[in-house]
Coordinates of C-alpha atoms and ligand atoms in Angstrom, one line a residue:
M114 CA -7.6 -27.5 -49.2
N115 CA -5.6 -25.2 -47.3
K116 CA -3.4 -27.0 -44.5
P117 CA -5.3 -26.2 -41.0
T118 CA -3.3 -23.4 -39.6
I119 CA -4.7 -24.4 -35.8
N120 CA -2.6 -27.0 -33.5
I121 CA -3.4 -28.3 -30.4
L122 CA -0.8 -27.3 -28.2
D123 CA 0.8 -30.1 -26.1
P124 CA 0.4 -30.3 -22.5
A125 CA 3.8 -29.2 -21.3
T126 CA 2.9 -25.7 -23.6
A127 CA -0.3 -25.5 -22.4
N128 CA 0.8 -26.0 -18.7
L129 CA 3.5 -23.3 -18.6
I130 CA 0.8 -21.0 -20.4
A131 CA -2.2 -22.0 -17.6
A132 CA 0.7 -21.3 -14.8
G133 CA 1.8 -18.2 -16.1
E134 CA -1.5 -17.0 -15.2
V135 CA -1.4 -18.1 -11.7
V136 CA 2.2 -17.8 -10.7
D137 CA 3.4 -14.3 -11.9
R138 CA 6.0 -13.7 -9.2
P139 CA 7.2 -15.5 -5.9
A140 CA 4.9 -13.8 -3.7
A141 CA 1.8 -15.8 -5.9
V142 CA 3.7 -18.6 -4.9
V143 CA 3.7 -18.2 -1.3
K144 CA 0.1 -16.7 -1.0
E145 CA -1.1 -20.4 -3.3
L146 CA 1.2 -22.3 -0.5
V147 CA 0.3 -20.7 2.6
E148 CA -3.4 -21.0 1.2
N149 CA -3.0 -24.9 1.2
S150 CA -2.0 -25.3 4.5
L151 CA -4.8 -22.9 5.4
D152 CA -6.7 -25.4 3.8
A153 CA -5.2 -28.2 5.3
G154 CA -6.2 -27.0 9.0
A155 CA -2.6 -26.2 10.3
A156 CA -1.9 -24.4 13.2
H157 CA 1.9 -23.1 12.6
I158 CA 2.7 -22.1 9.2
S159 CA 6.3 -21.0 8.4
V160 CA 7.7 -19.6 5.4
E161 CA 11.1 -19.6 4.3
I162 CA 12.7 -17.5 1.4
I163 CA 16.2 -16.8 -0.2
R164 CA 16.9 -14.3 -2.2
G165 CA 13.6 -13.4 -2.6
G166 CA 12.2 -16.2 -3.1
L167 CA 13.8 -16.4 -6.6
E168 CA 16.6 -18.9 -5.0
R169 CA 14.1 -20.8 -3.0
I170 CA 10.5 -20.7 -1.2
R171 CA 9.8 -23.5 1.7
V172 CA 6.4 -23.3 3.3
S173 CA 5.8 -25.8 6.0
D174 CA 2.7 -26.4 8.0
D175 CA 1.2 -28.9 10.5
G176 CA -1.5 -29.5 8.8
Q177 CA -3.5 -32.5 7.7
G178 CA -0.9 -34.0 5.2
M179 CA -1.4 -36.5 2.5
N180 CA -1.3 -40.0 1.8
R181 CA 1.3 -41.0 -1.2
W182 CA -1.2 -41.2 -3.7
D183 CA -2.3 -37.9 -3.4
A184 CA 1.0 -36.4 -2.9
Q185 CA 1.4 -37.4 -6.6
L186 CA -2.2 -36.6 -7.6
C187 CA -2.0 -33.2 -6.7
L188 CA 0.6 -32.1 -9.1
L189 CA -2.1 -33.1 -12.0
R190 CA -4.3 -30.1 -12.9
H191 CA -7.5 -30.1 -11.7
A192 CA -6.9 -32.6 -9.1
T193 CA -8.4 -31.1 -5.9
S194 CA -9.7 -32.1 -2.7
K195 CA -12.0 -29.1 -2.3
V196 CA -14.7 -29.4 -4.9
S197 CA -16.4 -32.7 -6.6
S198 CA -19.3 -31.1 -8.1
P199 CA -20.7 -28.0 -9.5
A200 CA -23.1 -27.2 -6.9
D201 CA -20.1 -27.1 -4.7
L202 CA -19.3 -23.8 -6.2
N203 CA -22.2 -21.9 -5.3
N204 CA -20.7 -21.7 -1.5
I205 CA -16.6 -22.3 -1.5
R206 CA -15.8 -21.9 2.0
T207 CA -11.9 -22.8 1.3
M208 CA -9.0 -20.8 -0.2
G209 CA -8.4 -23.2 -3.2
F210 CA -11.0 -25.1 -5.5
R211 CA -9.6 -25.1 -8.7
G212 CA -6.4 -27.8 -8.7
E213 CA -4.3 -25.5 -10.2
A214 CA -2.0 -24.2 -7.9
L215 CA 0.7 -26.7 -7.7
P216 CA 0.8 -27.9 -11.1
S217 CA 1.3 -24.2 -12.3
I218 CA 4.3 -23.8 -10.0
A219 CA 5.2 -27.3 -10.6
A220 CA 5.4 -26.3 -14.4
V221 CA 7.7 -23.3 -13.4
S222 CA 10.1 -24.3 -10.8
K223 CA 12.3 -27.2 -9.0
L224 CA 9.6 -28.7 -6.9
E225 CA 9.5 -31.0 -3.9
I226 CA 6.7 -32.2 -1.4
L227 CA 7.5 -33.8 1.8
T228 CA 4.1 -34.8 2.9
K229 CA 2.8 -37.2 5.5
A230 CA -1.0 -37.7 7.1
A231 CA -1.2 -38.1 10.5
D232 CA -2.8 -41.7 10.3
A233 CA 0.4 -42.6 8.3
D234 CA 3.3 -44.5 9.0
L235 CA 5.5 -43.1 6.6
A236 CA 5.7 -39.8 4.9
T237 CA 6.3 -39.2 1.0
I238 CA 8.7 -37.3 -0.6
V239 CA 7.5 -36.2 -4.5
R240 CA 9.5 -33.9 -6.9
A241 CA 9.4 -33.0 -10.3
E242 CA 11.2 -30.7 -12.6
G243 CA 9.8 -28.4 -15.3
G244 CA 6.2 -29.9 -14.7
K245 CA 7.4 -33.7 -14.8
L246 CA 7.7 -36.2 -11.9
L247 CA 11.1 -37.3 -11.4
E248 CA 10.6 -39.2 -8.3
V249 CA 8.4 -40.6 -5.5
T250 CA 10.2 -41.9 -2.5
D251 CA 9.3 -42.9 1.1
A252 CA 10.9 -40.9 3.9
G253 CA 10.4 -40.5 7.6
G254 CA 9.1 -36.9 9.2
P255 CA 6.6 -35.3 11.2
S256 CA 2.8 -34.9 10.1
G257 CA 2.1 -32.0 7.8
T258 CA 3.8 -31.0 4.4
T259 CA 6.4 -28.7 3.6
V260 CA 6.6 -27.6 -0.2
T261 CA 10.2 -26.4 -1.2
V262 CA 9.8 -24.5 -4.7
T263 CA 13.5 -24.1 -6.1
E264 CA 15.0 -22.0 -9.3
L265 CA 11.5 -20.2 -9.5
F266 CA 11.0 -19.4 -13.6
F267 CA 14.4 -21.5 -14.1
N268 CA 12.2 -22.4 -17.4
T269 CA 10.5 -19.1 -18.5
P270 CA 13.1 -16.4 -18.7
A271 CA 10.9 -14.0 -20.2
R272 CA 8.7 -14.0 -16.8
K273 CA 12.0 -13.9 -15.1
K274 CA 13.1 -10.8 -16.7
F275 CA 10.1 -9.1 -15.8
L276 CA 10.8 -9.5 -12.0
K277 CA 12.1 -7.1 -9.8
S278 CA 15.0 -6.9 -7.8
V279 CA 15.7 -9.6 -4.5
S280 CA 14.5 -7.2 -2.1
V281 CA 11.2 -5.9 -4.1
E282 CA 10.6 -9.6 -4.5
A283 CA 11.0 -10.7 -0.3
G284 CA 8.4 -7.3 0.0
H285 CA 5.8 -8.5 -2.1
I286 CA 6.3 -12.0 -0.3
H287 CA 6.1 -9.6 3.4
D288 CA 2.6 -7.8 2.3
V289 CA 1.2 -11.4 1.3
L290 CA 2.1 -13.1 4.3
A291 CA 1.4 -9.8 6.5
G292 CA -2.3 -9.6 4.8
I293 CA -3.1 -13.5 5.7
A294 CA -1.5 -13.4 9.2
M295 CA -3.9 -10.2 10.1
T296 CA -6.7 -12.4 8.6
F297 CA -6.1 -15.6 10.9
P298 CA -4.8 -14.3 13.9
G299 CA -5.7 -17.9 15.2
I300 CA -2.8 -19.3 13.4
S301 CA 1.3 -18.5 14.0
F302 CA 2.8 -17.4 11.4
R303 CA 6.7 -17.1 10.4
L304 CA 8.5 -15.6 7.6
V305 CA 12.0 -16.4 7.7
N306 CA 14.2 -14.2 4.7
N307 CA 17.5 -15.6 4.2
S308 CA 18.0 -17.0 7.3
R309 CA 16.6 -14.0 9.4
L310 CA 13.2 -13.9 11.0
V311 CA 11.1 -10.7 9.6
L312 CA 7.6 -11.8 10.9
W313 CA 6.1 -13.7 13.7
T314 CA 2.7 -14.1 15.2
P315 CA 1.5 -15.8 18.0
G316 CA -1.5 -17.5 16.4
D317 CA -3.7 -16.9 19.8
G318 CA -6.8 -15.7 18.3
N319 CA -5.9 -12.0 19.3
L320 CA -5.8 -9.8 15.8
I321 CA -4.4 -6.8 18.0
N322 CA -1.3 -9.1 18.6
V323 CA -1.3 -9.5 15.0
L324 CA -1.2 -5.7 14.7
T325 CA 1.1 -5.2 17.1
A326 CA 3.3 -8.0 15.6
I327 CA 3.1 -6.6 12.2
Y328 CA 2.7 -2.6 12.0
G329 CA 4.5 -2.3 16.0
Q330 CA 2.9 -1.3 19.1
E331 CA 2.2 2.8 18.2
I332 CA 0.1 1.6 15.3
A333 CA -1.6 -1.4 17.7
A334 CA -2.4 1.3 20.1
K335 CA -4.4 3.8 17.8
M336 CA -6.6 1.1 16.1
L337 CA -10.5 0.9 17.3
P338 CA -12.4 -2.2 17.2
V339 CA -15.0 -2.9 14.6
T340 CA -18.1 -5.4 15.1
F341 CA -21.3 -5.0 13.1
S342 CA -23.5 -7.8 12.4
A343 CA -26.9 -7.2 10.8
D344 CA -28.6 -8.8 7.5
G345 CA -26.0 -11.7 7.1
I346 CA -23.5 -9.7 7.4
T347 CA -20.8 -9.4 10.1
I348 CA -17.7 -7.4 9.8
S349 CA -14.8 -7.9 12.3
G350 CA -11.5 -6.4 12.9
Y351 CA -9.6 -2.9 13.5
T352 CA -9.5 0.4 11.9
G353 CA -7.4 3.4 12.5
R354 CA -8.3 6.9 14.4
P355 CA -7.9 9.3 12.2
D356 CA -4.7 11.1 13.2
L357 CA -3.4 7.7 11.8
Y358 CA -4.1 8.3 8.1
R359 CA -1.4 7.0 5.2
S360 CA -0.8 8.0 1.6
S361 CA -2.0 5.3 0.0
R362 CA -4.5 2.1 0.2
Q363 CA -1.6 -0.1 1.0
W364 CA -3.0 -0.3 4.9
E365 CA -6.2 -1.1 3.9
T366 CA -6.4 -4.8 4.7
L367 CA -9.8 -6.3 3.2
A368 CA -11.0 -10.1 3.3
V369 CA -14.1 -11.6 2.7
N370 CA -14.9 -15.0 4.2
S371 CA -11.4 -14.7 5.2
R372 CA -10.2 -14.1 2.0
L373 CA -7.8 -11.4 0.8
I374 CA -9.2 -9.4 -1.9
T375 CA -9.2 -6.0 -3.1
S376 CA -12.6 -4.2 -4.0
R377 CA -13.4 -1.0 -4.8
T378 CA -16.7 -1.0 -3.1
I379 CA -15.6 -1.9 0.1
S380 CA -12.7 0.7 0.0
S381 CA -14.9 3.6 -0.9
A382 CA -17.5 2.7 1.9
I383 CA -14.5 2.8 4.5
E384 CA -13.2 6.1 2.9
R385 CA -17.0 7.3 2.8
A386 CA -17.3 6.6 6.7
Y387 CA -14.1 8.7 7.5
H388 CA -15.3 11.2 5.2
S389 CA -14.3 14.5 6.5
L390 CA -12.2 13.5 9.1
L391 CA -9.2 12.2 7.6
P392 CA -7.0 15.0 5.6
Q393 CA -7.8 14.9 1.4
G394 CA -6.0 12.3 -0.1
T395 CA -5.3 10.1 2.8
Y396 CA -6.4 6.6 3.6
P397 CA -7.2 5.1 6.9
V398 CA -5.5 2.2 8.5
T399 CA -7.5 -0.6 8.6
V400 CA -7.9 -4.2 8.6
I401 CA -11.4 -6.4 8.3
N402 CA -12.7 -9.4 7.6
I403 CA -16.5 -9.6 6.1
E404 CA -18.4 -12.8 7.0
F405 CA -21.4 -13.5 4.3
S406 CA -24.0 -15.9 5.6
A407 CA -25.1 -18.5 2.7
V408 CA -28.4 -18.2 1.9
N409 CA -30.9 -21.3 0.6
G410 CA -26.8 -22.8 0.8
E411 CA -25.8 -20.4 -1.7
S412 CA -23.2 -17.8 -0.8
P413 CA -24.0 -14.3 -1.8
V414 CA -20.3 -14.0 -3.3
D415 CA -18.5 -15.3 -6.2
V416 CA -15.3 -16.1 -5.6
N417 CA -14.4 -17.7 -8.7
V418 CA -14.0 -14.4 -11.1
H419 CA -10.2 -13.5 -11.2
P420 CA -7.1 -15.9 -11.9
Q421 CA -5.5 -15.3 -9.1
K422 CA -8.5 -15.2 -7.0
K423 CA -8.3 -11.3 -5.6
E424 CA -11.5 -10.2 -6.6
I425 CA -15.0 -11.3 -6.0
K426 CA -18.1 -10.3 -7.2
F427 CA -20.8 -9.8 -4.9
A428 CA -24.8 -10.2 -5.4
N429 CA -25.9 -7.0 -3.7
E430 CA -22.8 -4.3 -3.9
K431 CA -25.3 -1.9 -1.9
A432 CA -26.0 -4.0 0.5
V433 CA -21.7 -4.2 1.0
F434 CA -21.4 -1.0 1.1
S435 CA -23.8 -0.3 3.6
A436 CA -23.1 -2.6 6.1
V437 CA -19.0 -1.4 5.7
Y438 CA -20.0 2.3 6.0
R439 CA -22.2 1.4 8.8
A440 CA -19.8 -0.9 10.6
I441 CA -16.9 1.4 10.5
D442 CA -18.9 4.7 11.2
L443 CA -19.8 2.8 14.5
A444 CA -16.2 2.1 15.6
L445 CA -15.5 5.6 14.8
Q446 CA -18.7 6.9 16.6
N447 CA -18.0 4.7 19.7
Q448 CA -14.6 6.5 20.3
A449 CA -16.6 9.5 20.8
I450 CA -14.7 11.1 18.0
R451 CA -17.2 12.6 15.5
P452 CA -16.5 16.2 15.1
S453 CA -20.3 16.7 16.7
E454 CA -19.1 15.2 19.7
A455 CA -15.7 16.0 20.3
P456 CA -13.3 18.5 18.8
S457 CA -11.4 16.2 16.6
G458 CA -10.9 15.2 13.1
R459 CA -10.4 17.5 10.3
L460 CA -10.5 20.8 12.0
S461 CA -8.0 19.5 14.7
E462 CA -5.7 18.1 12.1
F463 CA -5.6 21.2 10.7
V464 CA -5.2 22.9 13.8
K465 CA -2.4 20.5 15.0
K466 CA -0.8 20.9 11.4
E467 CA -1.0 24.7 11.8
N468 CA 0.3 24.6 15.2
E469 CA 3.5 22.3 14.0
K470 CA 3.9 24.4 10.7
K471 CA 3.9 27.5 12.9
E472 CA 6.9 25.9 15.0
N473 CA 9.0 25.9 11.8
K474 CA 7.6 29.2 10.8
P475 CA 9.1 31.1 8.3
A476 CA 10.4 35.0 9.7
M477 CA 8.0 37.1 8.2
N478 CA 10.8 39.4 6.6
N479 CA 12.0 36.2 5.2
L480 CA 8.5 36.0 3.0
V481 CA 8.5 40.2 2.3
D482 CA 12.3 40.1 1.3
A483 CA 11.4 37.4 -1.2
P484 CA 11.2 38.8 -5.1
A485 CA 7.3 39.3 -5.6
D486 CA 7.5 37.1 -8.9
V487 CA 8.1 34.2 -6.6
L488 CA 5.1 34.7 -5.2
L489 CA 3.0 35.5 -7.9
D490 CA 4.2 32.5 -10.0
R491 CA 2.0 29.5 -10.4
P492 CA 0.9 28.6 -7.2
V493 CA 2.8 25.3 -5.7
D494 CA -0.6 23.4 -4.7
K495 CA -3.6 24.6 -6.0
S496 CA -5.3 23.8 -2.6
H497 CA -3.8 26.7 -1.0
G498 CA -4.7 29.1 -3.4
E499 CA -2.9 32.1 -4.6
A500 CA 0.2 32.9 -2.6
M501 CA -0.8 36.3 -2.7
I502 CA -3.8 38.7 -3.3
Y503 CA -3.3 42.0 -4.9
L504 CA -5.9 44.9 -3.9
P505 CA -5.5 47.8 -6.3
P506 CA -6.6 51.1 -5.1
S507 CA -9.4 51.8 -6.9
S508 CA -11.1 48.1 -5.8
M509 CA -9.8 47.9 -2.3
P510 CA -13.3 47.9 -0.7
T511 CA -14.4 45.2 -2.8
A512 CA -11.3 43.3 -3.2
W513 CA -11.2 43.4 1.0
E514 CA -14.3 41.0 0.4
S515 CA -12.8 39.0 -2.0
A516 CA -10.0 38.7 0.1
S517 CA -12.0 37.5 3.1
T518 CA -13.6 34.9 0.9
Y519 CA -10.2 33.7 -0.9
G520 CA -11.8 35.2 -3.8
H521 CA -8.8 36.3 -6.3
V522 CA -7.9 39.4 -8.1
P523 CA -6.1 39.0 -11.2
P524 CA -2.5 40.2 -10.3
P525 CA -0.3 43.1 -12.3
A526 CA 3.0 41.9 -13.1
P527 CA 5.4 43.7 -10.2
E528 CA 9.0 44.4 -12.0
K529 CA 11.5 41.4 -10.9
E530 CA 13.1 42.9 -7.9
T531 CA 9.9 44.8 -6.4
G532 CA 10.4 44.6 -2.6
L533 CA 7.4 44.1 -0.1
I534 CA 7.0 46.7 3.1
P535 CA 4.7 44.4 5.7
L536 CA 2.2 46.7 7.2
G537 CA 1.3 43.7 9.4
Q538 CA -0.5 40.5 10.1
I539 CA -4.0 38.8 10.1
D540 CA -4.5 35.6 12.3
D541 CA -1.0 34.7 12.2
C542 CA -2.1 33.7 8.5
Y543 CA -1.6 36.5 6.4
I544 CA 0.8 39.4 5.6
V545 CA -0.4 42.5 4.5
A546 CA 2.3 44.1 2.7
K547 CA 2.6 47.1 0.3
S548 CA 5.0 47.5 -2.5
A549 CA 7.8 49.9 -2.9
R550 CA 6.5 50.9 -6.3
E551 CA 3.2 50.2 -6.9
Q552 CA 0.2 51.5 -5.3
G553 CA -2.3 49.2 -3.5
L554 CA -2.2 46.5 -0.8
F555 CA -0.5 43.0 -1.2
V556 CA -2.4 40.4 1.4
I557 CA -0.4 37.3 1.4
D558 CA -1.2 33.8 2.3
Q559 CA 1.9 33.0 4.6
H560 CA 1.7 29.2 4.4
A561 CA 1.2 29.1 0.6
A562 CA 3.9 31.8 0.0
H563 CA 6.5 29.8 2.1
E564 CA 5.8 26.5 -0.3
R565 CA 6.5 28.8 -3.2
I566 CA 9.7 30.2 -1.7
I567 CA 11.0 26.6 -1.1
Y568 CA 9.6 25.3 -4.4
Q569 CA 11.6 28.0 -6.1
R570 CA 14.9 27.5 -4.0
L571 CA 14.9 23.6 -5.1
Y572 CA 13.7 24.2 -8.5
Q573 CA 16.5 26.6 -9.0
N574 CA 18.8 23.8 -8.2
S575 CA 18.9 22.3 -11.7
G576 CA 21.0 19.7 -10.5
R577 CA 21.2 17.7 -7.0
I578 CA 19.4 19.7 -3.9
P579 CA 21.5 20.3 -1.0
A580 CA 20.9 17.6 1.6
Q581 CA 21.2 17.3 5.3
Q582 CA 22.8 14.1 6.9
L583 CA 20.9 12.8 9.8
L584 CA 22.9 12.0 12.6
I585 CA 20.3 9.0 13.5
P586 CA 19.1 7.9 10.1
P587 CA 15.7 6.7 11.2
V588 CA 14.3 3.5 9.8
L589 CA 11.1 4.1 8.0
R590 CA 8.4 0.9 7.9
F591 CA 6.0 0.6 4.6
S592 CA 4.1 -1.4 2.6
G593 CA 6.4 -3.8 0.2
R594 CA 4.9 -1.9 -2.7
E595 CA 6.0 1.6 -1.0
A596 CA 9.4 0.1 -0.2
E597 CA 9.7 -1.2 -3.8
V598 CA 9.0 2.6 -5.8
L599 CA 10.9 4.0 -3.2
T600 CA 14.0 1.6 -3.8
E601 CA 13.2 1.3 -7.6
N602 CA 13.7 5.7 -7.5
A603 CA 16.7 5.9 -5.0
D604 CA 18.7 8.1 -8.1
I605 CA 16.1 10.5 -8.4
L606 CA 15.1 11.0 -4.9
E607 CA 18.8 11.0 -4.2
E608 CA 19.2 13.9 -6.6
L609 CA 16.1 15.4 -4.9
G610 CA 17.7 15.5 -1.7
Y611 CA 16.1 12.1 -0.8
K612 CA 19.3 9.9 0.6
I613 CA 17.5 6.1 1.3
E614 CA 18.8 2.9 2.1
Q615 CA 16.5 -0.3 2.1
V616 CA 17.0 -2.5 5.2
G617 CA 14.6 -4.7 4.9
P618 CA 11.6 -6.1 3.0
T619 CA 9.3 -3.3 4.2
A620 CA 12.2 -1.0 6.1
V621 CA 13.8 1.8 4.6
K622 CA 16.7 3.8 5.9
L623 CA 16.6 7.5 5.3
L624 CA 20.0 9.0 5.7
E625 CA 19.8 12.5 3.9
L626 CA 16.9 14.9 3.7
P627 CA 16.8 17.9 1.6
A628 CA 18.1 20.9 3.5
D629 CA 15.3 22.9 4.1
I630 CA 12.9 20.1 5.5
P631 CA 12.8 19.3 9.2
S632 CA 13.5 16.1 10.0
G633 CA 10.7 15.4 12.3
T634 CA 8.2 15.3 9.1
A635 CA 10.7 13.0 7.2
E636 CA 8.3 10.3 7.5
N637 CA 5.2 11.7 6.2
M638 CA 7.0 13.3 3.4
V639 CA 8.6 10.2 2.2
G640 CA 5.5 8.1 2.6
E641 CA 3.9 11.1 0.1
I642 CA 6.5 10.7 -2.1
A643 CA 5.5 6.4 -2.4
A644 CA 2.0 7.5 -2.6
L645 CA 3.0 9.7 -5.9
L646 CA 5.3 7.4 -7.3
I647 CA 2.9 4.4 -7.0
K648 CA -0.3 6.7 -8.5
S649 CA 2.1 8.1 -11.4
G650 CA 3.4 4.4 -11.9
G651 CA 6.6 4.8 -10.9
N652 CA 9.6 6.0 -13.7
S653 CA 8.4 3.9 -16.1
G654 CA 6.4 4.7 -19.5
E655 CA 5.1 8.2 -19.9
N656 CA 7.0 9.7 -16.5
A657 CA 9.5 11.4 -17.3
P658 CA 12.3 12.0 -14.6
G659 CA 11.5 15.6 -15.3
M660 CA 7.8 15.4 -14.5
L661 CA 8.6 13.2 -11.1
R662 CA 11.4 15.6 -10.2
H663 CA 8.5 18.3 -10.7
A664 CA 6.1 16.3 -8.9
I665 CA 8.6 15.0 -5.8
L666 CA 9.4 18.8 -5.2
Q667 CA 6.0 19.9 -5.1
T668 CA 5.6 17.4 -2.3
T669 CA 8.6 18.8 -0.2
A670 CA 7.4 22.2 -0.7
C671 CA 3.7 21.7 0.6
Ligands
ATP1211 N1 0.1 -27.8 2.4 C1 -0.9 -29.2 1.9 N2 -1.5 -30.1 3.1 C2 -2.1 -30.9 2.9 N3 -2.7 -31.1 1.2 C3 -2.3 -30.2 0.3 C4 -1.4 -29.3 0.6 N4 -1.6 -28.7 -0.2 C5 -1.9 -29.1 -1.5 N5 -3.0 -30.2 -0.8 C6 -3.8 -31.1 -1.3 O1 -3.6 -30.7 -2.9 C7 -4.7 -30.3 -3.9 C8 -4.4 -29.4 -4.9 O2 -3.5 -28.3 -4.5 P1 -3.7 -27.5 -5.3 O3 -3.2 -25.8 -4.5 O4 -3.0 -27.3 -6.6 O5 -5.3 -27.2 -5.6 P2 -6.7 -26.7 -4.5 O6 -5.8 -26.0 -3.7 O7 -7.4 -27.6 -4.8 O8 -7.3 -25.4 -6.0 P3 -6.4 -24.0 -6.0 O9 -5.7 -24.2 -7.4 O10 -7.6 -22.9 -5.9 O11 -5.6 -23.7 -5.0 C9 -5.7 -29.8 -2.6 O12 -6.9 -29.8 -3.0 C10 -5.3 -30.8 -1.8 O13 -5.8 -31.8 -1.3
MG1212 MG1 -4.5 -24.2 -3.4

């Protein structure tokens, strides 16, 4: 008989494997520990991190604490006070339910728990290292729990290798805590990063105060209240006015029964409700919590479908979509900002943008001096159509019709040095010109042409793009993920004229900008580049630096 090839793993190895599912980076540890504090009924939760959580994470709460016995039990796998029978899984109302977080964290770190139940005389300290219980001692201390995690992943070098820089990890932690704080406005949160207080919420139950603390006054002032209730679904929160759009979904904070999740269904319902109010490719700023009432003791959502509990399943996706759509639609309607009711939304955005652009409008001569082949080259951004339409003499009557409907008449290839002679301008948008050599007319879309000229100019700089130093470098706020990709690609960005410096987990200082770009547009521009980098997966994998350069130049030019 052949020797058996299957081993039963020893508990230490099995624990390390299981831990990998729950804890993949410092932010996951913070999420689990803070969720435990929430389940313990804390009113104040404090998170302190050193070196992006890699050196130390400490989460303290004033919740119910644990007695000496529970303080040791909690480190065992499947030890939980939140679930005791299969029926409990049908209607989970606590953040935790698996009894996996603490043993997973303990398996990959050096852990200390200081905890005291309100009715106990003494607190308990439990120490463990790499999953092994080292000591249990009595101590003095206030009611509540403080968990300290040091040297995360000290015994799993492979995992450690995949972590990003300290500031990137700190950014993720900031995002996690900000999301939870927006979901629990009645609880006061603080985040201290390397001894500096970087986030604090008052815990007064007022979500708008949390939004002000996290996003700042300016954004909070543009948030519209969302309140909706029908068919067992209650939705509350805030959603941004349409002029508060962002270039990524990072600003959509979604919670179901106060649990932060990501959901395609919910995101698309929100975005559908904004419909044409937002410019294409942009997303709203939204913070909503959706509460489902249990039907016959069973919840219509299943939270037990994802190792990190980030996704859930709905019994009735359609009902969820419809409720979220109606909730957001109502919030927008209440503010009378539907296009039918007031001149806002896409059209007004467009007009505003056009006006802004007009201030930086290229001189007509500047355009017509450009070599015609620049204008006739491939368009920078297809959404703007061709930069120039050529109307050959024989086709002029029909060509005029097609020009007015953005039809495209294939242009001839003019000689490189062909200059154009302007004849007039239509609606401040189009230039009608004739060529010194060709017969017929050229209708030039001024904006598309301007974009193409900038693109061409930038592209021709095969090395570094000339940059302008900003006298007062603005500090731009991003999500942790956006700040991460920007910092990771700082070298490429600097080559392309954007010099940035990360000054906080979610803050980036913009020191230089390409010479052609008006500084007022910097924030949007860098935000768009961040979104682009996230979409394309950064500079890793198949994204050659050349491709990124091309994509960023396009964004800059538009
Ligand atoms: N901050 C805390 N205050 C009071 N009790 C706590 C705290 N943290 C953990 N516990 C206790 O320890 C138990 C184990 O925690 P752990 O996070 O490992 O599992 P869980 O929260 O029950 O489930 P999950 O793995 O889904 O998080 C909890 O059920 C709770 O009883
Ligand atoms: Mg837990």
